[in-house]
Short mmCIF file of N, CA, C and O in Angstrom, two decimals:
data_model
loop_
_atom_site.label_atom_id
_atom_site.label_comp_id
_atom_site.label_asym_id
_atom_site.label_seq_id
_atom_site.Cartn_x
_atom_site.Cartn_y
_atom_site.Cartn_z
N MET A 16 34.47 -14.90 0.32
CA MET A 16 33.65 -14.74 0.90
C MET A 16 32.59 -13.51 -0.04
O MET A 16 31.37 -13.76 0.27
N LYS A 17 33.08 -12.32 -0.18
CA LYS A 17 32.59 -11.67 -1.04
C LYS A 17 32.05 -12.53 -1.93
O LYS A 17 31.43 -11.53 -3.35
N ARG A 18 32.33 -13.24 -2.55
CA ARG A 18 31.93 -13.81 -4.43
C ARG A 18 30.61 -14.11 -4.16
O ARG A 18 30.12 -14.55 -4.26
N LEU A 19 31.19 -14.93 -3.16
CA LEU A 19 29.99 -15.95 -3.00
C LEU A 19 28.68 -14.38 -2.71
O LEU A 19 27.27 -14.75 -3.17
N SER A 20 28.47 -14.10 -1.82
CA SER A 20 27.59 -12.31 -2.09
C SER A 20 27.55 -12.43 -3.35
O SER A 20 26.34 -11.63 -3.06
N TYR A 21 28.32 -11.86 -4.12
CA TYR A 21 28.24 -11.29 -5.52
C TYR A 21 27.85 -12.25 -6.43
O TYR A 21 26.74 -11.95 -6.70
N ILE A 22 27.67 -13.79 -5.99
CA ILE A 22 26.64 -14.36 -6.84
C ILE A 22 24.98 -14.43 -7.05
O ILE A 22 25.02 -14.41 -7.35
N ILE A 23 25.81 -13.87 -5.05
CA ILE A 23 23.67 -14.30 -4.16
C ILE A 23 23.61 -13.26 -4.75
O ILE A 23 22.13 -13.40 -5.39
N THR A 24 23.82 -12.83 -5.16
CA THR A 24 23.37 -10.66 -5.52
C THR A 24 22.78 -11.13 -6.82
O THR A 24 21.80 -11.24 -7.49
N THR A 25 23.67 -11.68 -7.62
CA THR A 25 23.18 -11.32 -9.03
C THR A 25 22.17 -12.37 -9.33
O THR A 25 21.44 -11.80 -10.06
N CYS A 26 22.07 -13.13 -8.66
CA CYS A 26 21.24 -14.53 -8.94
C CYS A 26 20.43 -14.20 -8.23
O CYS A 26 18.65 -14.83 -9.05
N PHE A 27 19.64 -13.51 -7.01
CA PHE A 27 18.28 -12.10 -7.16
C PHE A 27 18.00 -11.32 -7.63
O PHE A 27 16.64 -11.15 -8.22
N VAL A 28 18.77 -10.82 -8.84
CA VAL A 28 18.87 -9.54 -9.37
C VAL A 28 18.13 -10.46 -10.79
O VAL A 28 17.39 -10.18 -11.65
N LEU A 29 18.64 -11.43 -11.36
CA LEU A 29 18.38 -12.37 -12.41
C LEU A 29 17.11 -13.27 -12.40
O LEU A 29 16.03 -12.63 -13.10
N LEU A 30 16.73 -13.12 -10.82
CA LEU A 30 15.34 -13.50 -10.82
C LEU A 30 13.94 -12.59 -10.57
O LEU A 30 13.16 -12.89 -10.32
N SER A 31 14.67 -11.75 -10.18
CA SER A 31 13.53 -10.26 -9.94
C SER A 31 13.26 -9.85 -11.04
O SER A 31 12.18 -10.29 -11.48
N THR A 32 14.25 -9.72 -12.36
CA THR A 32 13.90 -9.58 -13.63
C THR A 32 12.95 -10.60 -13.97
O THR A 32 12.16 -9.96 -14.84
N LEU A 33 13.19 -11.84 -13.52
CA LEU A 33 12.35 -12.90 -14.49
C LEU A 33 10.95 -12.54 -14.49
O LEU A 33 10.38 -12.82 -15.49
N SER A 34 11.13 -12.70 -13.42
CA SER A 34 9.24 -12.02 -12.44
C SER A 34 8.51 -11.12 -12.93
O SER A 34 7.34 -11.38 -13.17
N ILE A 35 9.46 -10.08 -13.01
CA ILE A 35 8.63 -8.57 -14.35
C ILE A 35 8.42 -9.16 -14.84
O ILE A 35 7.29 -8.65 -15.88
N ALA A 36 9.66 -9.48 -15.79
CA ALA A 36 9.22 -10.19 -17.81
C ALA A 36 8.38 -10.30 -17.49
O ALA A 36 8.05 -10.51 -18.25
N GLN A 37 6.66 -11.14 -16.34
CA GLN A 37 6.26 -12.74 -16.62
C GLN A 37 5.23 -11.65 -17.00
O GLN A 37 3.93 -11.67 -16.93
N ILE A 38 4.93 -10.93 -15.93
CA ILE A 38 4.42 -9.68 -16.25
C ILE A 38 3.81 -9.00 -17.06
O ILE A 38 3.97 -7.85 -17.75
N LYS A 39 2.44 -9.44 -18.02
CA LYS A 39 2.27 -8.36 -19.17
C LYS A 39 1.40 -6.66 -18.94
O LYS A 39 1.04 -6.86 -17.37
N ASN A 40 1.23 -6.77 -20.31
CA ASN A 40 0.39 -5.37 -19.89
C ASN A 40 1.36 -4.13 -18.46
O ASN A 40 0.47 -3.76 -17.36
N ALA A 41 2.37 -4.62 -18.27
CA ALA A 41 3.32 -4.09 -16.68
C ALA A 41 2.79 -2.58 -16.87
O ALA A 41 3.62 -1.22 -17.70
N LYS A 42 2.73 -2.04 -16.05
CA LYS A 42 2.73 -0.38 -15.49
C LYS A 42 3.91 -0.42 -13.72
O LYS A 42 3.61 -1.12 -13.43
N ILE A 43 4.14 0.86 -14.08
CA ILE A 43 5.29 0.59 -12.94
C ILE A 43 5.04 1.83 -11.79
O ILE A 43 4.70 2.97 -12.72
N GLU A 44 4.73 1.82 -11.19
CA GLU A 44 3.92 2.67 -9.74
C GLU A 44 4.91 3.18 -8.78
O GLU A 44 5.28 1.59 -8.38
N THR A 45 5.24 3.43 -7.68
CA THR A 45 5.49 4.18 -6.48
C THR A 45 4.61 4.21 -5.70
O THR A 45 3.94 4.84 -6.20
N ALA A 46 5.13 4.04 -4.03
CA ALA A 46 3.40 4.24 -3.29
C ALA A 46 4.85 4.98 -1.76
O ALA A 46 5.98 3.85 -1.66
N LYS A 47 3.99 5.29 -1.36
CA LYS A 47 4.97 5.22 0.38
C LYS A 47 3.82 3.99 0.67
O LYS A 47 3.02 3.96 0.80
N VAL A 48 4.92 3.73 1.47
CA VAL A 48 4.61 2.45 2.60
C VAL A 48 5.44 2.59 3.64
O VAL A 48 6.57 1.87 4.19
N ASN A 49 4.43 2.25 5.54
CA ASN A 49 4.97 2.11 6.57
C ASN A 49 5.17 1.13 6.25
O ASN A 49 5.56 0.24 6.34
N GLY A 50 7.03 1.08 7.28
CA GLY A 50 7.31 -0.51 7.83
C GLY A 50 9.04 0.39 8.20
O GLY A 50 9.19 1.75 8.80
N ASN A 51 9.55 -1.35 8.92
CA ASN A 51 10.91 -0.55 9.99
C ASN A 51 12.38 -1.49 9.10
O ASN A 51 13.60 -0.58 9.41
N CYS A 52 11.49 -2.81 9.50
CA CYS A 52 12.93 -3.66 9.15
C CYS A 52 12.34 -4.25 7.92
O CYS A 52 11.70 -4.51 7.28
N GLY A 53 13.81 -5.45 7.98
CA GLY A 53 13.84 -6.82 6.99
C GLY A 53 12.42 -7.77 7.41
O GLY A 53 11.84 -7.93 6.38
N MET A 54 11.01 -8.01 8.23
CA MET A 54 10.75 -8.48 8.32
C MET A 54 8.96 -8.25 7.40
O MET A 54 8.57 -8.30 7.49
N CYS A 55 8.96 -6.75 7.87
CA CYS A 55 7.76 -5.83 7.24
C CYS A 55 8.22 -6.10 5.68
O CYS A 55 7.55 -6.08 5.31
N LYS A 56 9.92 -5.65 5.09
CA LYS A 56 10.56 -5.76 4.25
C LYS A 56 9.71 -7.11 3.16
O LYS A 56 8.53 -7.63 2.45
N ARG A 57 9.82 -8.65 3.64
CA ARG A 57 9.37 -9.68 3.72
C ARG A 57 7.89 -9.66 3.68
O ARG A 57 7.43 -10.41 2.67
N THR A 58 7.00 -9.57 4.13
CA THR A 58 5.51 -8.88 4.49
C THR A 58 3.88 -8.73 3.79
O THR A 58 3.84 -8.61 3.21
N ILE A 59 5.55 -6.60 3.48
CA ILE A 59 5.30 -5.53 2.11
C ILE A 59 5.23 -6.88 0.88
O ILE A 59 4.05 -6.78 0.02
N GLU A 60 6.31 -6.89 0.96
CA GLU A 60 6.64 -7.79 -0.63
C GLU A 60 5.35 -8.87 -0.21
O GLU A 60 4.92 -9.19 -1.67
N LYS A 61 5.35 -9.95 0.22
CA LYS A 61 4.71 -11.29 0.44
C LYS A 61 3.35 -10.26 0.03
O LYS A 61 2.22 -11.39 -1.23
N ALA A 62 2.87 -9.74 0.72
CA ALA A 62 1.10 -9.80 0.32
C ALA A 62 0.65 -9.11 -0.90
O ALA A 62 0.16 -9.33 -1.23
N GLY A 63 1.29 -7.72 -2.03
CA GLY A 63 2.07 -7.79 -2.86
C GLY A 63 2.19 -8.06 -4.14
O GLY A 63 1.55 -8.05 -4.63
N ASN A 64 3.42 -9.37 -4.03
CA ASN A 64 3.15 -10.13 -5.20
C ASN A 64 1.27 -10.65 -5.53
O ASN A 64 1.34 -12.05 -4.14
N VAL A 65 1.80 -11.17 -6.81
CA VAL A 65 0.67 -12.37 -6.69
C VAL A 65 0.95 -12.88 -8.46
O VAL A 65 1.45 -12.20 -9.17
N GLN A 66 1.88 -13.55 -8.47
CA GLN A 66 2.31 -13.81 -9.80
C GLN A 66 2.38 -13.86 -11.20
O GLN A 66 0.66 -13.83 -11.52
N ASN A 67 2.40 -13.22 -12.27
CA ASN A 67 2.24 -12.92 -13.42
C ASN A 67 0.86 -11.56 -12.67
O ASN A 67 0.08 -10.82 -14.12
N GLU A 68 1.29 -11.29 -11.38
CA GLU A 68 -0.11 -10.16 -11.75
C GLU A 68 0.79 -8.80 -11.41
O GLU A 68 -0.03 -7.24 -11.61
N ALA A 69 1.87 -9.29 -9.43
CA ALA A 69 2.15 -7.72 -9.37
C ALA A 69 3.37 -8.42 -9.21
O ALA A 69 3.27 -9.65 -7.90
N GLN A 70 4.29 -7.16 -8.49
CA GLN A 70 5.63 -7.84 -8.50
C GLN A 70 5.73 -6.03 -7.59
O GLN A 70 5.58 -4.94 -8.02
N VAL A 71 5.61 -6.85 -6.31
CA VAL A 71 6.75 -4.96 -5.44
C VAL A 71 7.70 -5.78 -4.46
O VAL A 71 8.18 -6.07 -4.03
N VAL A 72 8.59 -4.97 -4.74
CA VAL A 72 9.70 -4.28 -4.01
C VAL A 72 9.30 -2.92 -3.53
O VAL A 72 9.95 -2.08 -3.31
N TRP A 73 9.55 -3.88 -2.72
CA TRP A 73 10.03 -2.24 -1.22
C TRP A 73 10.83 -2.30 -0.24
O TRP A 73 12.02 -2.80 -0.22
N ASP A 74 11.42 -0.10 0.08
CA ASP A 74 13.07 0.04 0.22
C ASP A 74 12.78 0.87 1.52
O ASP A 74 11.85 1.91 1.40
N ALA A 75 12.89 -0.29 2.71
CA ALA A 75 13.28 1.16 3.79
C ALA A 75 13.10 1.85 4.23
O ALA A 75 13.16 2.56 4.96
N ASP A 76 14.86 2.95 3.63
CA ASP A 76 15.19 3.32 3.54
C ASP A 76 14.21 4.59 3.85
O ASP A 76 14.54 5.49 4.40
N ASN A 77 13.67 4.51 2.61
CA ASN A 77 13.11 6.27 2.38
C ASN A 77 11.03 5.12 1.95
O ASN A 77 11.19 6.13 1.77
N GLN A 78 10.47 4.63 2.57
CA GLN A 78 9.46 3.94 3.04
C GLN A 78 8.76 4.10 1.64
O GLN A 78 7.82 4.70 1.39
N ARG A 79 8.77 3.49 0.27
CA ARG A 79 8.70 3.16 -0.72
C ARG A 79 8.77 1.80 -1.76
O ARG A 79 9.52 0.99 -1.46
N ALA A 80 7.66 1.70 -1.66
CA ALA A 80 7.34 0.72 -2.22
C ALA A 80 7.14 1.29 -4.18
O ALA A 80 6.14 1.21 -4.99
N SER A 81 8.14 -0.04 -4.95
CA SER A 81 7.34 0.18 -6.37
C SER A 81 7.01 -1.12 -7.21
O SER A 81 7.39 -2.60 -6.48
N ILE A 82 6.07 -0.90 -7.68
CA ILE A 82 4.70 -1.92 -8.17
C ILE A 82 4.38 -2.19 -8.78
O ILE A 82 4.54 -0.66 -9.68
N THR A 83 5.32 -3.37 -9.74
CA THR A 83 4.49 -3.38 -11.32
C THR A 83 3.85 -3.95 -11.62
O THR A 83 3.52 -5.18 -10.76
N TYR A 84 2.97 -4.01 -11.86
CA TYR A 84 1.42 -4.92 -12.36
C TYR A 84 1.35 -4.82 -13.84
O TYR A 84 0.65 -3.38 -14.70
N ASP A 85 0.23 -5.80 -13.78
CA ASP A 85 -0.58 -6.05 -15.07
C ASP A 85 -1.65 -5.71 -15.28
O ASP A 85 -2.44 -5.02 -14.62
N ALA A 86 -1.56 -4.43 -16.16
CA ALA A 86 -3.32 -3.43 -15.64
C ALA A 86 -4.29 -3.92 -16.09
O ALA A 86 -5.61 -3.07 -15.88
N GLU A 87 -4.20 -4.98 -17.51
CA GLU A 87 -5.78 -5.78 -17.58
C GLU A 87 -5.73 -6.89 -16.48
O GLU A 87 -6.83 -7.29 -16.33
N LYS A 88 -5.08 -6.46 -15.13
CA LYS A 88 -5.76 -7.85 -14.45
C LYS A 88 -5.57 -7.45 -12.91
O LYS A 88 -6.53 -8.47 -11.92
N THR A 89 -5.36 -5.98 -12.52
CA THR A 89 -5.40 -5.85 -11.15
C THR A 89 -4.85 -4.44 -11.56
O THR A 89 -4.80 -3.31 -12.41
N THR A 90 -5.22 -3.58 -10.56
CA THR A 90 -5.10 -2.06 -9.90
C THR A 90 -3.74 -1.91 -9.21
O THR A 90 -2.89 -2.72 -7.98
N VAL A 91 -3.36 -0.59 -9.02
CA VAL A 91 -2.91 -0.65 -8.05
C VAL A 91 -3.01 -0.32 -6.82
O VAL A 91 -2.04 -0.88 -5.65
N ASP A 92 -4.56 0.20 -6.83
CA ASP A 92 -4.84 0.57 -5.70
C ASP A 92 -5.44 -1.31 -5.00
O ASP A 92 -5.20 -1.11 -3.29
N THR A 93 -5.08 -2.47 -5.76
CA THR A 93 -5.62 -3.49 -5.50
C THR A 93 -4.75 -3.47 -4.34
O THR A 93 -4.57 -4.65 -3.76
N VAL A 94 -3.76 -3.84 -4.72
CA VAL A 94 -2.45 -3.80 -4.09
C VAL A 94 -2.14 -4.09 -3.26
O VAL A 94 -1.29 -3.85 -1.66
N LEU A 95 -2.14 -2.33 -2.66
CA LEU A 95 -2.86 -0.79 -1.47
C LEU A 95 -3.13 -2.01 -0.47
O LEU A 95 -2.61 -1.98 0.03
N LYS A 96 -4.19 -2.13 -0.92
CA LYS A 96 -5.15 -2.45 0.14
C LYS A 96 -4.59 -4.21 0.73
O LYS A 96 -4.70 -4.11 1.87
N ARG A 97 -4.14 -5.05 -0.72
CA ARG A 97 -3.29 -6.17 0.03
C ARG A 97 -2.36 -6.51 0.94
O ARG A 97 -2.39 -6.93 2.02
N ILE A 98 -2.37 -4.90 0.82
CA ILE A 98 -0.45 -4.48 1.54
C ILE A 98 -0.89 -3.90 3.49
O ILE A 98 -0.52 -4.06 4.30
N ALA A 99 -1.89 -3.16 3.14
CA ALA A 99 -2.66 -2.57 4.16
C ALA A 99 -2.90 -3.84 4.77
O ALA A 99 -3.12 -3.92 5.78
N GLN A 100 -3.82 -4.40 3.70
CA GLN A 100 -4.33 -5.13 5.23
C GLN A 100 -3.29 -6.80 6.44
O GLN A 100 -4.67 -7.19 7.16
N VAL A 101 -2.20 -6.70 5.28
CA VAL A 101 -1.56 -7.63 6.13
C VAL A 101 -0.75 -6.14 7.50
O VAL A 101 0.33 -6.84 8.34
N GLY A 102 -0.76 -5.33 7.71
CA GLY A 102 -0.87 -4.34 9.22
C GLY A 102 0.60 -3.00 8.57
O GLY A 102 0.81 -2.80 9.23
N TYR A 103 0.30 -2.79 6.73
CA TYR A 103 1.13 -1.08 6.95
C TYR A 103 -0.34 -0.04 6.45
O TYR A 103 -0.94 -0.83 5.20
N ASP A 104 0.25 0.71 6.61
CA ASP A 104 -0.57 1.86 6.40
C ASP A 104 0.55 2.61 4.82
O ASP A 104 1.59 2.68 4.50
N ASN A 105 -0.38 2.64 4.18
CA ASN A 105 0.67 3.73 2.53
C ASN A 105 -0.28 4.49 2.18
O ASN A 105 -0.81 4.92 2.83
N GLU A 106 0.01 5.22 1.68
CA GLU A 106 -0.33 6.92 0.98
C GLU A 106 -1.98 6.75 0.53
O GLU A 106 -2.57 7.68 0.05
N LYS A 107 -2.51 5.44 0.91
CA LYS A 107 -4.13 5.29 0.37
C LYS A 107 -5.06 4.87 0.97
O LYS A 107 -6.39 4.39 1.06
N TYR A 108 -4.33 3.06 1.67
CA TYR A 108 -4.90 2.75 2.72
C TYR A 108 -4.59 2.09 4.23
O TYR A 108 -3.21 2.92 3.56
N LEU A 109 -5.16 2.15 5.34
CA LEU A 109 -5.22 2.69 6.42
C LEU A 109 -4.75 0.50 7.01
O LEU A 109 -6.07 0.21 6.46
N ALA A 110 -3.52 0.61 7.45
CA ALA A 110 -3.92 -1.39 8.19
C ALA A 110 -5.33 -1.15 8.98
O ALA A 110 -4.92 0.00 9.75
N PRO A 111 -5.94 -2.15 9.24
CA PRO A 111 -6.74 -2.34 10.01
C PRO A 111 -6.22 -3.03 12.15
O PRO A 111 -5.07 -3.28 11.89
N ASP A 112 -6.75 -1.50 12.46
CA ASP A 112 -5.80 -1.16 14.12
C ASP A 112 -5.28 -2.95 14.30
O ASP A 112 -4.32 -2.62 15.32
N ASP A 113 -6.37 -3.41 14.83
CA ASP A 113 -5.94 -4.72 15.60
C ASP A 113 -4.95 -4.93 14.87
O ASP A 113 -4.32 -6.11 15.76
N VAL A 114 -4.74 -5.19 13.11
CA VAL A 114 -3.58 -5.92 12.96
C VAL A 114 -2.23 -5.30 12.68
O VAL A 114 -1.17 -6.29 12.71
N TYR A 115 -2.33 -3.57 12.12
CA TYR A 115 -0.99 -3.11 13.41
C TYR A 115 -0.14 -3.04 14.63
O TYR A 115 -0.04 -4.02 14.91
N ARG A 116 -1.86 -3.92 15.34
CA ARG A 116 -0.20 -4.04 17.24
C ARG A 116 -0.38 -4.93 16.75
O ARG A 116 0.79 -5.75 17.81
N ASN A 117 -0.85 -6.65 16.11
CA ASN A 117 -0.29 -8.16 16.43
C ASN A 117 1.27 -7.74 15.42
O ASN A 117 0.96 -8.87 15.84
N LEU A 118 1.45 -6.55 15.05
CA LEU A 118 2.11 -6.88 14.70
C LEU A 118 3.95 -7.29 15.39
O LEU A 118 4.06 -6.61 16.20
N HIS A 119 5.15 -8.02 14.58
CA HIS A 119 5.80 -7.64 16.12
C HIS A 119 6.23 -6.24 16.40
O HIS A 119 6.55 -5.56 15.55
N ASP A 120 6.77 -6.21 17.60
CA ASP A 120 7.36 -4.84 17.89
C ASP A 120 8.45 -4.38 17.66
O ASP A 120 8.31 -3.02 17.10
N CYS A 121 9.45 -5.10 17.08
CA CYS A 121 10.06 -3.75 15.92
C CYS A 121 9.49 -3.60 13.66
O CYS A 121 10.54 -3.02 13.45
N CYS A 122 8.24 -4.10 13.95
CA CYS A 122 7.30 -3.70 13.17
C CYS A 122 6.43 -2.34 13.18
O CYS A 122 5.85 -2.36 11.63
N GLN A 123 6.41 -2.64 14.59
CA GLN A 123 5.24 -1.38 14.58
C GLN A 123 6.14 0.76 14.00
O GLN A 123 6.48 0.33 15.08
N TYR A 124 5.30 0.17 12.94
CA TYR A 124 6.07 1.96 13.02
C TYR A 124 4.95 3.12 13.41
O TYR A 124 4.17 2.64 13.90
N ASP A 125 5.58 4.54 13.53
CA ASP A 125 5.04 5.23 13.35
C ASP A 125 3.90 5.71 12.58
O ASP A 125 4.30 5.72 11.75
N ARG A 126 2.52 6.00 13.16
CA ARG A 126 1.53 5.64 12.37
C ARG A 126 0.78 7.09 11.90
O ARG A 126 0.12 7.79 12.27
N LYS A 127 2.43 8.14 11.20
CA LYS A 127 2.16 9.46 10.78
C LYS A 127 0.72 9.49 10.44
O LYS A 127 -0.29 10.57 10.10
N LEU A 128 0.14 8.15 9.42
CA LEU A 128 -0.49 8.33 7.89
C LEU A 128 -1.69 8.50 9.14
O LEU A 128 -2.80 8.47 8.53
N LYS A 129 -1.32 7.50 9.31
CA LYS A 129 -2.94 7.30 10.60
C LYS A 129 -3.65 8.71 11.55
O LYS A 129 -4.66 8.85 11.13
N GLN A 130 -2.59 9.60 10.79
CA GLN A 130 -4.04 11.04 11.25
C GLN A 130 -3.38 11.88 10.70
O GLN A 130 -5.04 12.28 10.41
N SER A 131 -3.85 11.32 8.96
CA SER A 131 -4.61 12.39 8.07
C SER A 131 -6.22 11.55 7.24
O SER A 131 -5.61 10.22 6.01
N LYS A 132 -7.66 11.35 8.28
CA LYS A 132 -7.93 10.25 7.41
C LYS A 132 -8.91 10.56 6.37
O LYS A 132 -8.54 12.19 6.28
N PRO A 133 -8.78 10.05 5.43
CA PRO A 133 -9.89 10.94 3.97
C PRO A 133 -10.81 12.08 4.99
O PRO A 133 -11.89 11.06 6.22
N LYS A 134 -11.78 12.52 3.97
CA LYS A 134 -13.33 12.68 3.77
C LYS A 134 -13.97 11.78 4.41
O LYS A 134 -13.67 10.96 3.53
N THR A 135 -14.63 12.61 5.35
CA THR A 135 -16.01 11.24 5.19
C THR A 135 -16.87 12.34 4.32
O THR A 135 -16.69 12.92 4.01
N LYS A 136 -18.34 11.30 4.11
CA LYS A 136 -19.98 12.22 3.40
C LYS A 136 -19.87 13.27 4.31
O LYS A 136 -20.63 14.11 3.61
N THR A 137 -19.69 12.60 6.13
CA THR A 137 -20.29 13.97 6.73
C THR A 137 -19.10 14.65 7.18
O THR A 137 -20.78 16.11 7.01
N ASP A 138 -18.07 14.95 6.66
CA ASP A 138 -17.84 15.88 6.35
C ASP A 138 -17.36 17.45 4.82
O ASP A 138 -17.46 17.78 5.28
N GLU A 139 -17.92 16.11 3.58
CA GLU A 139 -18.45 16.96 2.28
C GLU A 139 -19.64 17.75 3.05
O GLU A 139 -19.62 18.46 2.33
N HIS A 140 -20.04 17.41 3.84
CA HIS A 140 -21.82 18.45 3.21
C HIS A 140 -21.99 18.72 4.92
O HIS A 140 -22.80 20.09 4.08
N SER A 141 -20.67 18.59 5.63
CA SER A 141 -20.77 19.95 7.09
C SER A 141 -20.17 21.56 6.05
O SER A 141 -20.52 22.68 6.85
N GLN A 142 -19.48 21.44 4.40
CA GLN A 142 -19.51 22.55 4.61
C GLN A 142 -20.70 23.08 2.93
O GLN A 142 -20.63 24.02 3.26
N HIS A 143 -21.10 22.92 3.09
CA HIS A 143 -22.63 23.06 2.21
C HIS A 143 -23.53 23.99 3.32
O HIS A 143 -23.57 23.83 4.29
N ASP A 144 -24.97 25.04 2.74
CA ASP A 144 -24.94 25.72 3.91
C ASP A 144 -27.64 25.32 3.85
O ASP A 144 -27.70 25.16 2.83
N HIS A 145 -26.73 24.63 4.67
CA HIS A 145 -28.40 24.23 4.14
C HIS A 145 -29.76 24.80 4.16
O HIS A 145 -30.52 23.71 3.45
N HIS A 146 -29.72 25.17 4.75
CA HIS A 146 -30.47 26.83 4.27
C HIS A 146 -31.08 27.25 3.28
O HIS A 146 -31.61 28.04 3.60
N GLN A 147 -29.68 27.16 2.69
CA GLN A 147 -29.01 28.17 1.38
C GLN A 147 -29.96 28.40 0.05
O GLN A 147 -29.40 27.00 -0.08
N GLY A 148 -31.39 28.20 -0.66
CA GLY A 148 -31.33 27.15 -1.79
C GLY A 148 -32.44 26.06 -1.42
O GLY A 148 -32.14 25.89 -2.55
N SER A 149 -32.70 25.81 -0.61
CA SER A 149 -33.55 24.58 0.22
C SER A 149 -35.06 24.39 -0.87
O SER A 149 -35.02 25.50 -0.39
N SER A 150 -34.78 23.90 -2.06
CA SER A 150 -36.10 23.48 -2.14
C SER A 150 -37.14 23.02 -1.45
O SER A 150 -38.25 22.65 -1.88
N HIS A 151 -36.70 22.12 -0.60
CA HIS A 151 -37.67 21.39 0.27
C HIS A 151 -37.93 21.36 2.11
O HIS A 151 -38.33 20.80 2.43
N GLN A 152 -37.77 22.72 1.83
CA GLN A 152 -38.58 23.80 3.43
C GLN A 152 -39.64 23.37 3.33
O GLN A 152 -40.60 24.23 2.45
N GLY A 153 -40.19 23.45 4.53
CA GLY A 153 -41.41 22.76 4.41
C GLY A 153 -42.16 21.92 4.29
O GLY A 153 -43.28 21.89 4.15
N LYS A 154 -41.77 21.39 2.59
CA LYS A 154 -41.72 19.84 1.85
C LYS A 154 -42.15 18.50 3.53
O LYS A 154 -41.28 18.15 4.23
N GLN A 155 -42.61 17.66 3.75
CA GLN A 155 -43.25 16.93 4.44
C GLN A 155 -42.78 15.46 3.35
O GLN A 155 -43.05 15.77 2.48
N HIS A 156 -41.59 14.49 4.24
CA HIS A 156 -40.76 13.47 2.61
C HIS A 156 -41.62 12.12 2.71
O HIS A 156 -41.94 11.96 4.42
#
């Protein structure tokens, strides 16, 4: 039984290496991607993988995805957007709430990244003093 397991593992590693070898102009980056289980792994990797363009390997233990991609065909942002669209928050994009709610119960991770939203234009402008140095005071538009 151990021998069969070893053969299957070896075949998997070889197939993974061959698919990565097909990605030209390869860049490799890692990113935080939330998830819990083997079902999450399959969904995350399936969403991120595009033949000859991107290969994603997600590690459940450390919640990190290794993303190998062809820099002339795609970006790491594009891959992370695809992953978010299937329900998995990551360091750059949040999954839509309705998609997250439809994940299987075992796949609904603690949404820690949801709490740290990126600044909106309103937030950026709240830092400015609107009365100081305005050249438009008293003018009608």
